[in-house]
CSV table of C-alpha atoms in Angstrom, one decimal:
chain,number,residue,atom,x,y,z
A,1,MET,CA,0.0,0.0,0.0
A,2,LYS,CA,2.8,2.4,0.9
A,3,ASN,CA,4.5,1.6,-2.4
A,4,LEU,CA,1.2,2.3,-4.3
A,5,LYS,CA,0.8,5.7,-2.5
A,6,LEU,CA,4.4,6.6,-3.4
A,7,PHE,CA,3.8,5.6,-7.0
A,8,ILE,CA,0.7,7.8,-7.2
A,9,THR,CA,2.4,10.7,-5.6
A,10,LEU,CA,5.4,10.5,-7.9
A,11,ALA,CA,3.1,10.1,-10.9
A,12,PHE,CA,1.5,13.5,-10.1
A,13,VAL,CA,4.6,15.3,-8.8
A,14,LEU,CA,7.3,14.4,-11.3
A,15,PRO,CA,5.6,15.8,-14.4
A,16,LEU,CA,5.3,19.1,-12.6
A,17,ILE,CA,9.1,19.5,-12.0
A,18,PRO,CA,10.1,20.3,-15.5
A,19,LEU,CA,7.2,22.6,-15.9
A,20,GLN,CA,8.1,24.6,-12.8
A,21,ALA,CA,11.7,24.7,-13.9
A,22,ASN,CA,10.7,25.9,-17.4
A,23,ALA,CA,8.5,28.6,-15.9
A,24,GLN,CA,11.4,30.0,-14.0
A,25,LYS,CA,13.8,29.8,-16.9
A,26,LYS,CA,15.3,33.1,-18.0
A,27,VAL,CA,16.5,33.9,-21.5
A,28,LEU,CA,18.4,36.8,-23.1
A,29,LEU,CA,16.5,37.7,-26.3
A,30,LYS,CA,18.4,39.5,-29.0
A,31,TYR,CA,18.9,39.5,-32.7
A,32,ASN,CA,21.5,36.9,-33.6
A,33,VAL,CA,21.6,36.8,-37.4
A,34,LYS,CA,24.3,36.2,-40.0
A,35,GLN,CA,25.4,38.2,-43.0
A,36,GLY,CA,23.8,36.9,-46.2
A,37,GLU,CA,20.7,35.4,-44.5
A,38,LYS,CA,17.4,36.3,-46.3
A,39,TYR,CA,13.9,36.5,-44.8
A,40,VAL,CA,10.6,36.9,-46.7
A,41,SER,CA,7.5,38.4,-45.0
A,42,HIS,CA,3.9,38.4,-46.0
A,43,ILE,CA,1.8,41.1,-44.3
A,44,THR,CA,-1.9,41.5,-44.5
A,45,ALA,CA,-3.8,44.6,-43.2
A,46,ASN,CA,-7.6,44.5,-43.2
A,47,GLN,CA,-8.9,48.1,-42.5
A,48,ASP,CA,-12.3,49.5,-41.9
A,49,ILE,CA,-12.2,53.3,-42.5
A,50,ASP,CA,-14.9,55.8,-41.6
A,51,MET,CA,-14.5,59.5,-42.4
A,52,GLU,CA,-16.7,62.6,-42.6
A,53,ALA,CA,-16.2,65.1,-45.4
A,54,GLN,CA,-18.5,68.0,-46.3
A,55,GLY,CA,-21.3,66.6,-44.1
A,56,GLN,CA,-21.1,63.2,-45.8
A,57,THR,CA,-20.1,60.0,-44.0
A,58,ILE,CA,-17.8,57.7,-46.1
A,59,THR,CA,-17.2,54.1,-45.2
A,60,MET,CA,-14.5,52.1,-46.8
A,61,ASN,CA,-12.9,48.7,-46.4
A,62,GLN,CA,-9.5,48.0,-47.8
A,63,ILE,CA,-7.3,44.9,-47.7
A,64,ILE,CA,-3.6,45.5,-48.4
A,65,THR,CA,-1.1,42.7,-48.7
A,66,THR,CA,2.7,43.3,-48.9
A,67,ASP,CA,5.5,40.9,-49.6
A,68,VAL,CA,8.8,42.2,-48.2
A,69,SER,CA,12.3,40.6,-48.5
A,70,THR,CA,15.0,41.3,-46.0
A,71,VAL,CA,18.7,40.5,-46.5
A,72,ILE,CA,21.2,40.8,-43.7
A,73,SER,CA,23.8,42.8,-45.4
A,74,GLU,CA,26.3,43.4,-42.5
A,75,VAL,CA,26.7,42.3,-38.9
A,76,THR,CA,29.1,43.7,-36.3
A,77,HIS,CA,29.2,43.4,-32.6
A,78,LYS,CA,27.4,46.7,-32.3
A,79,GLU,CA,24.8,46.7,-35.1
A,80,ILE,CA,23.0,44.9,-37.9
A,81,LYS,CA,22.4,46.3,-41.3
A,82,THR,CA,19.6,45.0,-43.6
A,83,THR,CA,18.6,45.6,-47.2
A,84,ASN,CA,14.9,45.5,-47.6
A,85,MET,CA,12.5,45.5,-50.6
A,86,VAL,CA,8.8,45.5,-51.2
A,87,GLU,CA,8.5,42.8,-53.8
A,88,ARG,CA,4.7,43.0,-54.3
A,89,LEU,CA,1.8,45.0,-53.1
A,90,THR,CA,-1.9,44.4,-53.6
A,91,MET,CA,-4.9,46.4,-52.6
A,92,LYS,CA,-8.6,45.7,-52.6
A,93,GLN,CA,-10.9,48.7,-51.8
A,94,THR,CA,-14.6,48.5,-51.3
A,95,MET,CA,-16.6,51.8,-51.2
A,96,PHE,CA,-20.1,52.7,-52.1
A,97,GLY,CA,-20.7,49.1,-53.2
A,98,GLN,CA,-17.9,49.3,-55.8
A,99,VAL,CA,-14.7,47.2,-55.6
A,100,PHE,CA,-11.3,48.4,-56.8
A,101,ASN,CA,-8.3,46.0,-57.2
A,102,TYR,CA,-4.7,46.9,-57.6
A,103,ASP,CA,-1.8,44.4,-57.9
A,104,SER,CA,1.7,45.6,-58.5
A,105,SER,CA,2.5,42.4,-60.4
A,106,ASP,CA,-0.5,42.7,-62.7
A,107,SER,CA,-0.2,45.6,-65.2
A,108,THR,CA,-3.9,45.2,-66.2
A,109,THR,CA,-4.9,46.6,-62.8
A,110,PHE,CA,-3.0,49.9,-63.2
A,111,ALA,CA,-3.3,50.6,-66.9
A,112,SER,CA,-5.6,53.6,-66.3
A,113,GLY,CA,-7.8,55.5,-63.9
A,114,ARG,CA,-7.3,55.1,-60.2
A,115,GLY,CA,-5.1,52.1,-60.7
A,116,LYS,CA,-2.6,54.2,-62.7
A,117,GLN,CA,-2.6,56.9,-60.0
A,118,ILE,CA,-1.8,54.4,-57.3
A,119,SER,CA,0.8,52.8,-59.5
A,120,ASN,CA,2.5,56.1,-60.0
A,121,ALA,CA,2.8,56.5,-56.2
A,122,MET,CA,3.6,52.9,-55.4
A,123,GLY,CA,6.1,52.7,-58.2
A,124,ASN,CA,8.5,54.6,-56.0
A,125,ILE,CA,8.7,51.8,-53.5
A,126,ILE,CA,8.1,48.5,-55.4
A,127,LYS,CA,11.3,46.7,-55.9
A,128,LYS,CA,13.3,49.6,-54.6
A,129,PRO,CA,15.9,48.8,-51.9
A,130,TYR,CA,15.9,50.6,-48.5
A,131,GLY,CA,18.3,50.0,-45.6
A,132,ILE,CA,17.7,49.7,-41.9
A,133,THR,CA,20.4,49.8,-39.3
A,134,MET,CA,19.7,48.6,-35.7
A,135,ASP,CA,21.4,47.2,-32.7
A,136,HIS,CA,21.2,43.7,-31.5
A,137,LEU,CA,18.2,44.5,-29.3
A,138,GLY,CA,16.1,45.9,-32.2
A,139,ASN,CA,16.6,49.7,-31.6
A,140,ILE,CA,16.7,51.3,-35.0
A,141,SER,CA,19.4,53.9,-35.4
A,142,SER,CA,19.2,54.9,-39.0
A,143,TYR,CA,17.5,54.4,-42.4
A,144,ASP,CA,18.9,54.5,-45.9
A,145,LEU,CA,15.9,55.6,-48.0
A,146,SER,CA,17.7,57.3,-50.8
A,147,ALA,CA,16.1,55.1,-53.5
A,148,LEU,CA,12.6,56.1,-52.1
A,149,LEU,CA,13.1,59.7,-51.3
A,150,LYS,CA,13.6,60.8,-54.9
A,151,ASP,CA,10.0,61.3,-55.6
A,152,ASN,CA,7.8,60.6,-52.6
A,153,ASN,CA,8.8,61.5,-49.1
A,154,LYS,CA,5.3,60.4,-47.8
A,155,ILE,CA,5.8,56.9,-48.9
A,156,SER,CA,9.2,56.7,-47.4
A,157,GLY,CA,7.8,57.9,-44.1
A,158,ASN,CA,5.3,55.0,-44.1
A,159,ILE,CA,8.2,52.6,-44.6
A,160,LYS,CA,9.8,54.0,-41.4
A,161,SER,CA,6.6,53.8,-39.3
A,162,GLY,CA,5.8,50.4,-40.6
A,163,SER,CA,8.8,48.6,-39.0
A,164,ASN,CA,7.6,45.7,-36.8
A,165,TYR,CA,10.9,44.7,-35.1
A,166,VAL,CA,10.4,43.7,-31.5
A,167,ILE,CA,12.6,45.7,-29.2
A,168,PHE,CA,14.2,43.4,-26.6
A,169,PRO,CA,15.3,44.3,-23.0
A,170,ASP,CA,19.0,44.4,-22.1
A,171,HIS,CA,18.6,41.7,-19.5
A,172,LYS,CA,17.3,38.2,-19.2
A,173,VAL,CA,13.6,37.7,-18.8
A,174,LYS,CA,11.3,34.8,-17.8
A,175,ALA,CA,7.6,34.1,-18.6
A,176,GLY,CA,5.5,36.8,-17.2
A,177,ASP,CA,8.1,39.6,-17.3
A,178,SER,CA,7.4,42.8,-19.1
A,179,TRP,CA,9.4,45.7,-20.5
A,180,VAL,CA,8.7,48.9,-22.3
A,181,ALA,CA,10.1,50.9,-25.2
A,182,ASP,CA,9.4,54.3,-26.7
A,183,ILE,CA,9.7,54.5,-30.5
A,184,LYS,CA,9.8,57.6,-32.7
A,185,PRO,CA,9.4,56.2,-36.2
A,186,MET,CA,10.0,59.5,-38.0
A,187,LYS,CA,12.7,61.9,-36.7
A,188,THR,CA,11.3,64.9,-38.6
A,189,ASP,CA,7.7,64.4,-37.2
A,190,ASN,CA,6.3,64.0,-33.7
A,191,MET,CA,4.6,60.6,-34.0
A,192,LYS,CA,5.4,58.6,-30.9
A,193,ILE,CA,4.7,54.9,-30.1
A,194,HIS,CA,4.9,53.6,-26.6
A,195,MET,CA,5.1,49.8,-26.5
A,196,LYS,CA,4.8,47.3,-23.6
A,197,TYR,CA,6.1,43.8,-24.2
A,198,THR,CA,5.3,40.8,-22.0
A,199,LEU,CA,7.0,37.4,-22.5
A,200,LYS,CA,4.0,35.0,-22.4
A,201,LYS,CA,5.7,31.7,-22.8
A,202,LEU,CA,8.8,29.8,-24.0
A,203,SER,CA,8.1,26.7,-26.1
A,204,GLY,CA,10.8,24.9,-28.0
A,205,LYS,CA,12.5,27.3,-30.4
A,206,LYS,CA,9.8,29.9,-30.0
A,207,ALA,CA,9.1,32.8,-27.6
A,208,THR,CA,5.6,34.3,-27.6
A,209,ILE,CA,5.4,38.0,-26.7
A,210,ALA,CA,2.3,40.0,-25.9
A,211,LEU,CA,2.2,43.5,-27.4
A,212,GLU,CA,0.4,46.5,-26.1
A,213,GLY,CA,0.9,50.0,-27.5
A,214,THR,CA,-0.3,53.6,-27.8
A,215,ILE,CA,0.2,55.9,-30.8
A,216,THR,CA,0.1,59.7,-30.8
A,217,ALA,CA,0.9,62.3,-33.4
A,218,ARG,CA,0.2,66.0,-34.0
A,219,LYS,CA,1.9,66.6,-37.3
A,220,ILE,CA,3.1,64.2,-40.1
A,221,GLU,CA,4.9,65.3,-43.2
A,222,GLY,CA,4.2,68.9,-42.3
A,223,GLN,CA,0.4,68.4,-42.1
A,224,THR,CA,-1.5,69.1,-38.9
A,225,ILE,CA,-3.1,65.9,-37.7
A,226,ASN,CA,-4.5,65.0,-34.3
A,227,LEU,CA,-4.0,61.2,-34.0
A,228,SER,CA,-4.4,58.8,-31.1
A,229,GLY,CA,-4.6,55.1,-31.2
A,230,THR,CA,-4.0,51.7,-29.6
A,231,LEU,CA,-2.6,48.4,-30.7
A,232,SER,CA,-2.6,45.0,-29.1
A,233,GLY,CA,-1.7,41.4,-30.1
A,234,GLU,CA,1.2,39.1,-30.0
A,235,ALA,CA,4.4,38.2,-31.8
A,236,VAL,CA,6.1,34.8,-32.1
A,237,VAL,CA,9.9,35.1,-32.3
A,238,ASN,CA,12.7,32.6,-32.9
A,239,LYS,CA,14.6,32.3,-29.6
A,240,LYS,CA,17.9,31.7,-31.3
A,241,THR,CA,17.8,34.5,-34.0
A,242,GLY,CA,15.3,36.9,-32.4
A,243,TRP,CA,13.6,37.2,-35.7
A,244,THR,CA,9.8,37.6,-35.7
A,245,MET,CA,8.2,34.5,-37.2
A,246,SER,CA,4.6,35.8,-37.0
A,247,THR,CA,2.5,38.6,-35.6
A,248,ASN,CA,-1.2,39.1,-35.0
A,249,LEU,CA,-2.3,42.7,-34.2
A,250,THR,CA,-5.5,44.8,-33.8
A,251,GLN,CA,-5.1,48.5,-34.2
A,252,ASP,CA,-7.7,51.3,-33.6
A,253,ILE,CA,-6.8,54.9,-34.6
A,254,LYS,CA,-8.8,58.1,-34.4
A,255,MET,CA,-7.6,61.2,-36.1
A,256,LYS,CA,-8.6,64.6,-37.4
A,257,ILE,CA,-6.9,66.0,-40.5
A,258,GLU,CA,-6.9,69.7,-41.2
A,259,LYS,CA,-7.3,70.5,-44.9
A,260,ASN,CA,-8.3,73.8,-46.5
A,261,GLY,CA,-9.4,75.1,-43.1
A,262,MET,CA,-11.6,72.1,-42.5
A,263,GLU,CA,-11.3,69.2,-40.1
A,264,ILE,CA,-11.9,65.7,-41.5
A,265,PRO,CA,-12.5,63.2,-38.7
A,266,MET,CA,-11.4,59.6,-39.5
A,267,ASN,CA,-11.6,56.3,-37.6
A,268,ILE,CA,-9.5,53.3,-38.8
A,269,SER,CA,-9.8,49.8,-37.3
A,270,SER,CA,-7.3,47.3,-38.5
A,271,THR,CA,-6.3,43.7,-38.1
A,272,ILE,CA,-2.7,43.1,-39.2
A,273,THR,CA,-1.1,39.7,-39.6
A,274,SER,CA,2.3,38.7,-40.8
A,275,THR,CA,4.3,35.5,-41.4
A,276,THR,CA,8.0,35.3,-42.1
A,277,GLU,CA,10.1,32.6,-43.5
A,278,LYS,CA,13.9,32.2,-43.8
A,279,LYS,CA,15.0,31.5,-47.4
């Protein structure tokens, strides 16, 4: 009987030991990549947009997909340089019951009309390289946007604000630990992003990180804009390389744009997902 009780006790207790040990395990998360490595990301943003203009309410849905390639061009003990490129961009807009489609890889979608206008703007970023330099924790120090700045500063600004690198702490963390980071995507503007990261769990080669953030801006590209928003979701990163493997975010933004002496209120609700593969 004693042996049976011992067996039952061990049967319940022993499986808990590695779980408890794993829960207390601390890891140092950082970017540990090698020169020449290539990553390809597929990003989908599904946005519902409501705006008021001249007493009329306009509702629009748009789904934008972006394929981005990233090559690790240089690695030193202080920083990592990457060369990035938007390989393909698609857009599906639905407004007033009408559907508009744009695909940078299909010339029939931008031969004329609105498609041609979008192509003229997007042509400045499709298959044009831009560089990002960051440290091994993910803090971005500089951008090389010379290939994009020639014709469209606004598009290049969107590239900067669209970076989704997780910023890691400078110390080891365990499941349940949180840390914060303040990000200023565009040095010439006053947009600010405050992020809180929480390590949810460690599993095999993956670390799952919860994301919470607030976004504020008063002026972008010289235009007055009162913007405030929130974002939440999670990212799954490779523990060894630090590279983001997938993200799932919800984002809500309210803003008022001043144009020709008028204020245009706008609400944007978005779900953003991404997956990344090493090639």
